[in-house]
Short mmCIF file of C-alpha atoms in Angstrom, two decimals:
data_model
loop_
_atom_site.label_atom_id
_atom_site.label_comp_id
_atom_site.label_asym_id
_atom_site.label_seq_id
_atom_site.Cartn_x
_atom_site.Cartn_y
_atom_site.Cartn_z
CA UNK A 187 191.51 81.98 127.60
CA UNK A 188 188.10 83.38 128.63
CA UNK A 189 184.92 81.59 129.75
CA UNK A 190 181.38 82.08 128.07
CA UNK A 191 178.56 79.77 129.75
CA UNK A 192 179.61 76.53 129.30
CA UNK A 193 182.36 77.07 126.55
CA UNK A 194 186.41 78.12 126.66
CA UNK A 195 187.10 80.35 123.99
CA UNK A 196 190.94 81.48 123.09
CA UNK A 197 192.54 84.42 121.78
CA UNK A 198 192.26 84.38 118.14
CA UNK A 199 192.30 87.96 116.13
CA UNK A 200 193.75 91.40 118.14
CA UNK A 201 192.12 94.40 118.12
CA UNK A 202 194.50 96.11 115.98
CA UNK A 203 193.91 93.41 112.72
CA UNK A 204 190.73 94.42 113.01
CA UNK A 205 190.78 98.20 112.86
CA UNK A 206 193.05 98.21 110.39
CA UNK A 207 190.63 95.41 108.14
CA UNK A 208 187.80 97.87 108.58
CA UNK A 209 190.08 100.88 107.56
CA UNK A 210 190.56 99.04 104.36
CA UNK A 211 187.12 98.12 103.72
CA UNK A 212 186.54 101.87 104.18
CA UNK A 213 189.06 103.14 101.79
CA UNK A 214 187.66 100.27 99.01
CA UNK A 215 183.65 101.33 99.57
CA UNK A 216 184.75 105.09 99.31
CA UNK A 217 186.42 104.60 95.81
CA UNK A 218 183.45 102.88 94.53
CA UNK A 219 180.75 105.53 96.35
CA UNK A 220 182.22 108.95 97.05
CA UNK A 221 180.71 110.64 94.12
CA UNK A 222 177.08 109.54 95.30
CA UNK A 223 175.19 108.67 98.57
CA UNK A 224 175.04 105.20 100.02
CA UNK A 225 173.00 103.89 102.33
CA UNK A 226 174.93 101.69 104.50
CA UNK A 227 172.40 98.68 106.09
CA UNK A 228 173.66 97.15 109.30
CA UNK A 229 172.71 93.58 110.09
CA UNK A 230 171.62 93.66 114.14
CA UNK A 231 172.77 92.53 116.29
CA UNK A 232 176.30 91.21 115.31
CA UNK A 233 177.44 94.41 112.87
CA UNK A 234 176.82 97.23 115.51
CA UNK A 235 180.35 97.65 116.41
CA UNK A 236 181.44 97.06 113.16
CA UNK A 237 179.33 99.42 111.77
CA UNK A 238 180.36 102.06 114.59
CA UNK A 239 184.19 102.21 113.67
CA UNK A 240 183.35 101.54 109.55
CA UNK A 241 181.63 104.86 109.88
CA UNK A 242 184.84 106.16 111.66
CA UNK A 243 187.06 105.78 108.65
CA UNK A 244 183.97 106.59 105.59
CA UNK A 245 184.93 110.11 105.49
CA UNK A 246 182.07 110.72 102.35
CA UNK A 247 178.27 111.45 103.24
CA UNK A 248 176.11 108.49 103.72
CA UNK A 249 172.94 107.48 105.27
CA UNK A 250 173.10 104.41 108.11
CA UNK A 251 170.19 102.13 108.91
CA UNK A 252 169.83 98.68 110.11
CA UNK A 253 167.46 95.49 109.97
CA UNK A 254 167.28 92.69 112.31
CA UNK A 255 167.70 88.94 111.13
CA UNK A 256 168.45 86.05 112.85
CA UNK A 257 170.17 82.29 111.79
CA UNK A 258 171.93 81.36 114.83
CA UNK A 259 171.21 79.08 118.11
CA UNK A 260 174.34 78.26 120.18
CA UNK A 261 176.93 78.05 118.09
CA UNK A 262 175.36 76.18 115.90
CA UNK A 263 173.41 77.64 112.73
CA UNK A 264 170.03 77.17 112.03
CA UNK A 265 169.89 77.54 107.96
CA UNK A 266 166.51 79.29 108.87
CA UNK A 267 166.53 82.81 108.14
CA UNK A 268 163.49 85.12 109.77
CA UNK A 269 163.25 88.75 109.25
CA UNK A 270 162.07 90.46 112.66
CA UNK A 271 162.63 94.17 111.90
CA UNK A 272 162.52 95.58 108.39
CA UNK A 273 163.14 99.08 106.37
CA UNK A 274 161.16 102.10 107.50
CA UNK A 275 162.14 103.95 104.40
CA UNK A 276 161.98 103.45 100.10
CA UNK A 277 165.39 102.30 99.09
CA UNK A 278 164.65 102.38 95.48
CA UNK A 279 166.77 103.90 92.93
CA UNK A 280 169.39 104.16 95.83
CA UNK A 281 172.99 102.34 96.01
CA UNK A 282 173.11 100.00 99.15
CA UNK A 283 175.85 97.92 101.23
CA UNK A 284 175.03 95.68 103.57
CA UNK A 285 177.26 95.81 106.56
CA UNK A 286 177.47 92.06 108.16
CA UNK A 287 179.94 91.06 110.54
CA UNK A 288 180.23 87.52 109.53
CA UNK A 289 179.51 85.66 106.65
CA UNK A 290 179.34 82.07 106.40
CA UNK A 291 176.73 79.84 105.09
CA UNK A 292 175.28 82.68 103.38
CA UNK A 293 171.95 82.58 104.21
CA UNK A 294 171.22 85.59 105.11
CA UNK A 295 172.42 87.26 102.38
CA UNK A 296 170.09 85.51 100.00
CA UNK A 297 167.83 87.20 101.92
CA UNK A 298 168.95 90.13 102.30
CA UNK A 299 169.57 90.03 98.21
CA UNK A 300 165.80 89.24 97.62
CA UNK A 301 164.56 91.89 99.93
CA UNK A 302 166.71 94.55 98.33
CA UNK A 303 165.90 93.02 94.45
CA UNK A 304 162.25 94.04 95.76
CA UNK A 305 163.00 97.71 96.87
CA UNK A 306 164.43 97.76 93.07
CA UNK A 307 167.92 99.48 94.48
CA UNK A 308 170.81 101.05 92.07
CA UNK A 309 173.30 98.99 93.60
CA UNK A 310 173.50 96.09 96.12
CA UNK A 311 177.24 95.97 97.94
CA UNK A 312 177.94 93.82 100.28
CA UNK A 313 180.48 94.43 103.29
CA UNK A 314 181.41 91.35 105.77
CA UNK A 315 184.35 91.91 109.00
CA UNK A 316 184.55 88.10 108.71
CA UNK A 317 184.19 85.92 106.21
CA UNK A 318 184.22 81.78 105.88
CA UNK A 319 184.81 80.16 102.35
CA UNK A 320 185.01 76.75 103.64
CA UNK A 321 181.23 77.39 104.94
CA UNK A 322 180.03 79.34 101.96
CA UNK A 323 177.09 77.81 100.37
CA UNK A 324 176.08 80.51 98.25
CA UNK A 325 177.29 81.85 94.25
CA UNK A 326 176.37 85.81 95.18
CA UNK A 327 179.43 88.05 95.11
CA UNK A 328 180.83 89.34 98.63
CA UNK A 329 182.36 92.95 97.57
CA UNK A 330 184.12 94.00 100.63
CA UNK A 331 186.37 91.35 103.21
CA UNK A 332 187.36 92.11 105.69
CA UNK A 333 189.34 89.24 106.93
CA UNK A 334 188.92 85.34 105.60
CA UNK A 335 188.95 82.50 108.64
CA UNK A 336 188.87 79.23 108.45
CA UNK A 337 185.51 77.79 109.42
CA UNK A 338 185.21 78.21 113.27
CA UNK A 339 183.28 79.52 115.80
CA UNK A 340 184.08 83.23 117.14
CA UNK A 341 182.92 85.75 119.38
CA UNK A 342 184.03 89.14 120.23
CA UNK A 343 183.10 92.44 118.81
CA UNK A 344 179.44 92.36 118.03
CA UNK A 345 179.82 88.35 117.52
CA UNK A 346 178.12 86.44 120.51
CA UNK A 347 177.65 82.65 122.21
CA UNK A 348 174.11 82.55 123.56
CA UNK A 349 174.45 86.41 124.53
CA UNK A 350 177.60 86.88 125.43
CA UNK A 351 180.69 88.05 124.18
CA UNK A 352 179.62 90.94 122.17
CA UNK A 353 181.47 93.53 124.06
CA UNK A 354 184.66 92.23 123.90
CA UNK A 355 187.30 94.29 121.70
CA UNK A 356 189.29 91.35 120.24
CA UNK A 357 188.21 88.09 119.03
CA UNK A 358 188.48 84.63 120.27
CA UNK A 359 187.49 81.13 118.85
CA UNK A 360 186.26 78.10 120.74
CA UNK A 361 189.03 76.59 121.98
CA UNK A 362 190.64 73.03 121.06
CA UNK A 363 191.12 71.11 123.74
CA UNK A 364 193.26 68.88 121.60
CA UNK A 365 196.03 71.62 120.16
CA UNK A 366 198.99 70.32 119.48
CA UNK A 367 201.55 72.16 120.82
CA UNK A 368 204.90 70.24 119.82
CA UNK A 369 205.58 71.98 116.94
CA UNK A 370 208.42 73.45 115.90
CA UNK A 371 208.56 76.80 114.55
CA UNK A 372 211.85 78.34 113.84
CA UNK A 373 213.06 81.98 112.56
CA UNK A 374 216.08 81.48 110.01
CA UNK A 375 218.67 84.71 109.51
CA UNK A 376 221.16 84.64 107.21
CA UNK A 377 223.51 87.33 105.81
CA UNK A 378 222.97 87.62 101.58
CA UNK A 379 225.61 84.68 100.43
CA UNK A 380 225.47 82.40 103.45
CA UNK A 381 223.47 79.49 101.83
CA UNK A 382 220.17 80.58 103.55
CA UNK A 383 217.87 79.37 100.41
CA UNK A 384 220.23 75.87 100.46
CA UNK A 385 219.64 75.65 103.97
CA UNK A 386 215.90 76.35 103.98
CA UNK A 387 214.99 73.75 101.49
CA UNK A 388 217.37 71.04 103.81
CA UNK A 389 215.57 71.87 107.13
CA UNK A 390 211.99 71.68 105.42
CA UNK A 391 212.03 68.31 104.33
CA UNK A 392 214.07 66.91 106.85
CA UNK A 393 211.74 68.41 110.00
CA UNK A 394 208.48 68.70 107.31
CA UNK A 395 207.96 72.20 107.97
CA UNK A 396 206.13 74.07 105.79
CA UNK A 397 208.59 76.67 104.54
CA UNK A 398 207.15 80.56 104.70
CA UNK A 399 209.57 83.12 102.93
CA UNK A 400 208.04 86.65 102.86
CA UNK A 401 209.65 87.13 99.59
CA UNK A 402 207.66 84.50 97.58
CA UNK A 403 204.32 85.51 99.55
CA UNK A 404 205.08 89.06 98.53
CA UNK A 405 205.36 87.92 94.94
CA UNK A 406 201.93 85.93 95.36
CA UNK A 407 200.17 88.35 96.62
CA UNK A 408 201.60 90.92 93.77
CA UNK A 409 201.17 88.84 90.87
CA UNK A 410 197.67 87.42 91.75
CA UNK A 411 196.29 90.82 92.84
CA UNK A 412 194.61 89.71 96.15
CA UNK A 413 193.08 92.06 97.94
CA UNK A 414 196.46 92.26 100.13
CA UNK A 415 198.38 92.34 96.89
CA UNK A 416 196.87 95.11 96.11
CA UNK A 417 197.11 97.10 98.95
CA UNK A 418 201.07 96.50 98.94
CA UNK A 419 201.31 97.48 95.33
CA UNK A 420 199.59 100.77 96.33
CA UNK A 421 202.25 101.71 98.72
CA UNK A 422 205.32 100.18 96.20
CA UNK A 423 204.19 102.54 93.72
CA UNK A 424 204.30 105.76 96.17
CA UNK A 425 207.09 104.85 96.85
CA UNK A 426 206.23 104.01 100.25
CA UNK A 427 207.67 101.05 102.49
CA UNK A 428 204.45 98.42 103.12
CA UNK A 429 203.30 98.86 106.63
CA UNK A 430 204.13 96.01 108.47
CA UNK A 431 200.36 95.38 109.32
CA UNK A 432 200.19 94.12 105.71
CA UNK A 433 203.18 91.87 105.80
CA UNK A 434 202.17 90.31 108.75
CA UNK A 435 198.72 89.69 107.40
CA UNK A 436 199.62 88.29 103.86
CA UNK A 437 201.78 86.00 106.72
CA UNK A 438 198.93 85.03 108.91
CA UNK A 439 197.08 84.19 106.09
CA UNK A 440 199.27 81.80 104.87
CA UNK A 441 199.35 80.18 108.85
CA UNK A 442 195.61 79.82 108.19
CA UNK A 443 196.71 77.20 104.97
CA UNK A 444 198.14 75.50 106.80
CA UNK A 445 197.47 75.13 110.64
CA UNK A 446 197.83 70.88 110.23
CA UNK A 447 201.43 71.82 109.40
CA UNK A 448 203.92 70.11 112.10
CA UNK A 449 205.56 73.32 112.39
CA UNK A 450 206.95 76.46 110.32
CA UNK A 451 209.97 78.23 109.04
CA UNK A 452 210.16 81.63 109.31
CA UNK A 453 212.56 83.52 106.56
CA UNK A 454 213.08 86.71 105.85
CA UNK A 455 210.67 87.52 109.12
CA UNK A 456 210.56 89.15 111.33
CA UNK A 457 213.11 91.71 110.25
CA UNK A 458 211.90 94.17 113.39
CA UNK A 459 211.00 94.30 116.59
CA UNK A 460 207.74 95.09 116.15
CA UNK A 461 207.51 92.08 113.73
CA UNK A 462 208.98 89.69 115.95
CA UNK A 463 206.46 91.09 118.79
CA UNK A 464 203.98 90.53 116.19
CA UNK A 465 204.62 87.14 115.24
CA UNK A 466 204.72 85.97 119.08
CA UNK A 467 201.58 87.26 119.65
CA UNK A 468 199.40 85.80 116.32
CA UNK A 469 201.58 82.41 117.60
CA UNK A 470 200.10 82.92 120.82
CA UNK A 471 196.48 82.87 119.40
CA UNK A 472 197.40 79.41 118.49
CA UNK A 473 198.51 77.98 121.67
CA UNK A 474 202.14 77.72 119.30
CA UNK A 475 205.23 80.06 119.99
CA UNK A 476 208.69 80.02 118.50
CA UNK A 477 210.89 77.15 119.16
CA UNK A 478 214.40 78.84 118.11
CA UNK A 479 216.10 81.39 115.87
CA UNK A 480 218.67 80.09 113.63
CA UNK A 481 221.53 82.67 112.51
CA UNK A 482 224.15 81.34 109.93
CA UNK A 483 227.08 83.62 110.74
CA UNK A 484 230.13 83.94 108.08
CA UNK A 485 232.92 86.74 107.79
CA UNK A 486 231.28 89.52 106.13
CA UNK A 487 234.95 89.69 103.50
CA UNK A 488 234.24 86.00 102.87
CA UNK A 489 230.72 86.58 101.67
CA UNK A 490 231.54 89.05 99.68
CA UNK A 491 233.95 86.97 97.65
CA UNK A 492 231.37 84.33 97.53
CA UNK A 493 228.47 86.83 96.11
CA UNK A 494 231.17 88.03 93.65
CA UNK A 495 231.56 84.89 92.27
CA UNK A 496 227.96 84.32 92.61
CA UNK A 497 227.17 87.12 90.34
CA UNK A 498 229.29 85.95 87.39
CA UNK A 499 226.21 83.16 86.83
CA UNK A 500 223.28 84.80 88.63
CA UNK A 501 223.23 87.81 86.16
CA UNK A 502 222.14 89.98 89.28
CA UNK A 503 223.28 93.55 89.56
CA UNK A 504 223.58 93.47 93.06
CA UNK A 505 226.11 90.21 93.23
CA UNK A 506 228.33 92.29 90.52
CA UNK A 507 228.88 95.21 93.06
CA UNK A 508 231.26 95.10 96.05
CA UNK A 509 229.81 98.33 97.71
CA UNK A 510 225.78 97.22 97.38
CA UNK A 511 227.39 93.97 98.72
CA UNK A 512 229.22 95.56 101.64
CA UNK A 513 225.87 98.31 102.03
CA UNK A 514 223.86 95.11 102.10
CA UNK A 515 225.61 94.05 104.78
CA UNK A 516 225.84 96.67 106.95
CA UNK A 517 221.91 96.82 106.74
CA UNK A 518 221.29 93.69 107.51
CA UNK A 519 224.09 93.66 110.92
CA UNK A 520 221.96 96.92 111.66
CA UNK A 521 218.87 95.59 111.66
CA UNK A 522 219.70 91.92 112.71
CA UNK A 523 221.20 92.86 115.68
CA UNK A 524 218.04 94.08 118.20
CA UNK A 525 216.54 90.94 116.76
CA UNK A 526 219.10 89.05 118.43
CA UNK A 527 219.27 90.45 121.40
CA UNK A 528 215.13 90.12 121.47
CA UNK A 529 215.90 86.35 121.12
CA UNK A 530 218.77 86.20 123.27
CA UNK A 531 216.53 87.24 126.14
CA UNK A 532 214.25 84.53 125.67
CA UNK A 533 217.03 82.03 124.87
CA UNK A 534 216.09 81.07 121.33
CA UNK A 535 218.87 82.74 119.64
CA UNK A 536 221.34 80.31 118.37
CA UNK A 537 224.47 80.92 116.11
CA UNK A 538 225.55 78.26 113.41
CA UNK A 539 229.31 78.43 111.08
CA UNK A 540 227.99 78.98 108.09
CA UNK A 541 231.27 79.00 106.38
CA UNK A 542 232.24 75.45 104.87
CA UNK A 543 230.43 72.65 102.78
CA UNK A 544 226.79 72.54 102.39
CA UNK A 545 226.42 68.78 104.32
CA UNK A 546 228.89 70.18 106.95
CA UNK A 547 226.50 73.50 107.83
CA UNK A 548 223.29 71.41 107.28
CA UNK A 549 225.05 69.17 110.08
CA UNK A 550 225.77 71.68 112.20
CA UNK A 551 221.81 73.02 111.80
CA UNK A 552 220.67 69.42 112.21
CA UNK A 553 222.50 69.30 115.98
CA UNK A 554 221.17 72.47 117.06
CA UNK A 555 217.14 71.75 116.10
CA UNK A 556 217.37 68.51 117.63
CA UNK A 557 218.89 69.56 121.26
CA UNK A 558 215.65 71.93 121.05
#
């Protein structure tokens, strides 16, 4: 929590998201521009520092200017656009992106649009860090995001409250004095064949959690080409594993859906350390943190029977094979294990049977969330 004049403001995006946004909306401007020129327009005073590390990662030539508008008093804005420094140079014929580091209303884009519509330029891009759809009033196209938030107020790198705040490297929103923090978030494992999915569906709608499975998000992304989607499918087809800076945004961003949510269920995340450090600290951001990890535990020669007879319906290759079976296990008590012990130490980690009935594990589930 930081202090800026009269206002709290709490942690809200890392450093790190944001390098690696602005890497991306690097790599997308250079596929549409790296046969030509651009000139890249900054928006003062907001875009300096996003404008500073976009040029780190645009590895073409290009041409950098700025212009000065302003729409904002307090946090608060003002709908009234003024241009106070313009152009010193003929844009025209020339392919330009405007480099903003928030968008919200839109205002000052539609006048940034009709200044550049004068100067009669090849192209008109526009490139935004930040960017609100709840607050967007406008129909002209945004080209490169960044990263979509809901609508709040932020400051941090180049963004300011009454002049302060610009310098700081990660990003904070005005804080809610009213967060609720009584929610309960909890991480389900569960070796392939222990009822996981069964289980899942039973502790959403009893606890109304709102049920996050990286799987399905994957497949959302994937299938509805988002910009996220996209990237994945890039790596996929490289045959590359997805960084995990791209799973855990295509996660965050589902978070953002849903923040009046009474709580979450993790599944099939985090699968790493470095996820699980992750998670706690984008949890963090929201004043939230995870309740408990849930592990249904079963005899790995037991599972394998029940996959077995699993993959006589299921039709999948995988249930049909006892050495992918047994290889799928030994993965998963590989990887699962750190995990574990990272949740141990914090004394989350809790163990369930889940050999026997379905109402007799959900039972033994139901115990263990309510002694939380």
């Amino acid at each position: 929590m930081i202090q800026l004049h009269d206002k709290k403001f709490e942690a809200f995006i890392q450093a790190k998201e944001l390098d690696f946004a602005i890497q991306n909306m690097a790599k997308q401007i250079a596929a549409d521009f790296s046969e030509e020129i651009p000139v890249f327009i900054g928006v003062l005073n907001g875009s300096f520092m996003v404008m500073a590390d976009l040029m780190k990662y645009y590895e073409h030539p290009c041409e950098v200017n700025f212009v000065k508008l302003s729409s904002y008093e307090g946090t608060q804005s003002t709908n009234n656009v003024k241009q106070l420094i313009g152009l010193n140079q003929s844009l025209e014929g020339r392919s330009v992106i405007v480099v903003e580091d928030i968008v919200d209303t839109g205002n000052t884009i539609e006048e940034l649009k009709n200044i550049f519509k004068e100067q009669k330029v090849k192209h008109f891009k526009i490139a935004t860090l930040f960017f609100k759809p709840e607050a967007y009033k406008k129909s002209i196209k945004l080209d490169y995001i960044g990263i979509r938030i809901p609508n709040k107020f932020i400051v941090g790198y180049g963004l300011d409250y009454d002049g302060l705040g610009r310098n700081l490297k990660h990003v904070y929103q005005l804080a809610n004095t009213n967060t609720h923090n009584n929610m309960i978030n909890i991480v389900l494992f569960g070796k392939p064949g222990a009822g996981k999915g069964t289980q899942a569906e039973f502790l959403k709608q009893k606890y109304n959690l709102t049920h996050l499975s990286t799987g399905d998000i994957f497949r959302f992304n994937m299938k509805n080409d988002t910009d996220l989607g996209k990237l994945a499918k890039s790596f996929i087809e490289k045959g590359d594993l997805v960084p995990d800076e791209v799973t855990i945004k295509m996660l965050q961003d589902e978070v953002e859906k849903n923040l009046d949510s009474k709580g979450f269920l993790f599944d099939g995340f985090p699968r790493t350390i470095a996820q699980a450090d992750a998670l706690d600290a984008f949890l963090k951001t929201k004043d939230w943190n995870v309740t408990a990890t849930v592990a249904l535990e079963a005899d790995d020669e037991v599972l394998v029977q029940r996959l077995l007879e699993r993959g006589k319906t299921s039709g999948r290759a995988d249930d049909q094979d006892v050495d992918k079976i047994r290889n799928r296990y030994q993965e998963y008590n590989e990887k699962t294990a750190p995990l574990m012990n990272y949740y141990e130490a914090q004394n989350k980690f809790h163990a369930v049977n889940g050999i026997g009935s379905i109402e007799e594990i959900t039972e033994r589930l139901s115990k263990v969330i309510d002694n939380l």
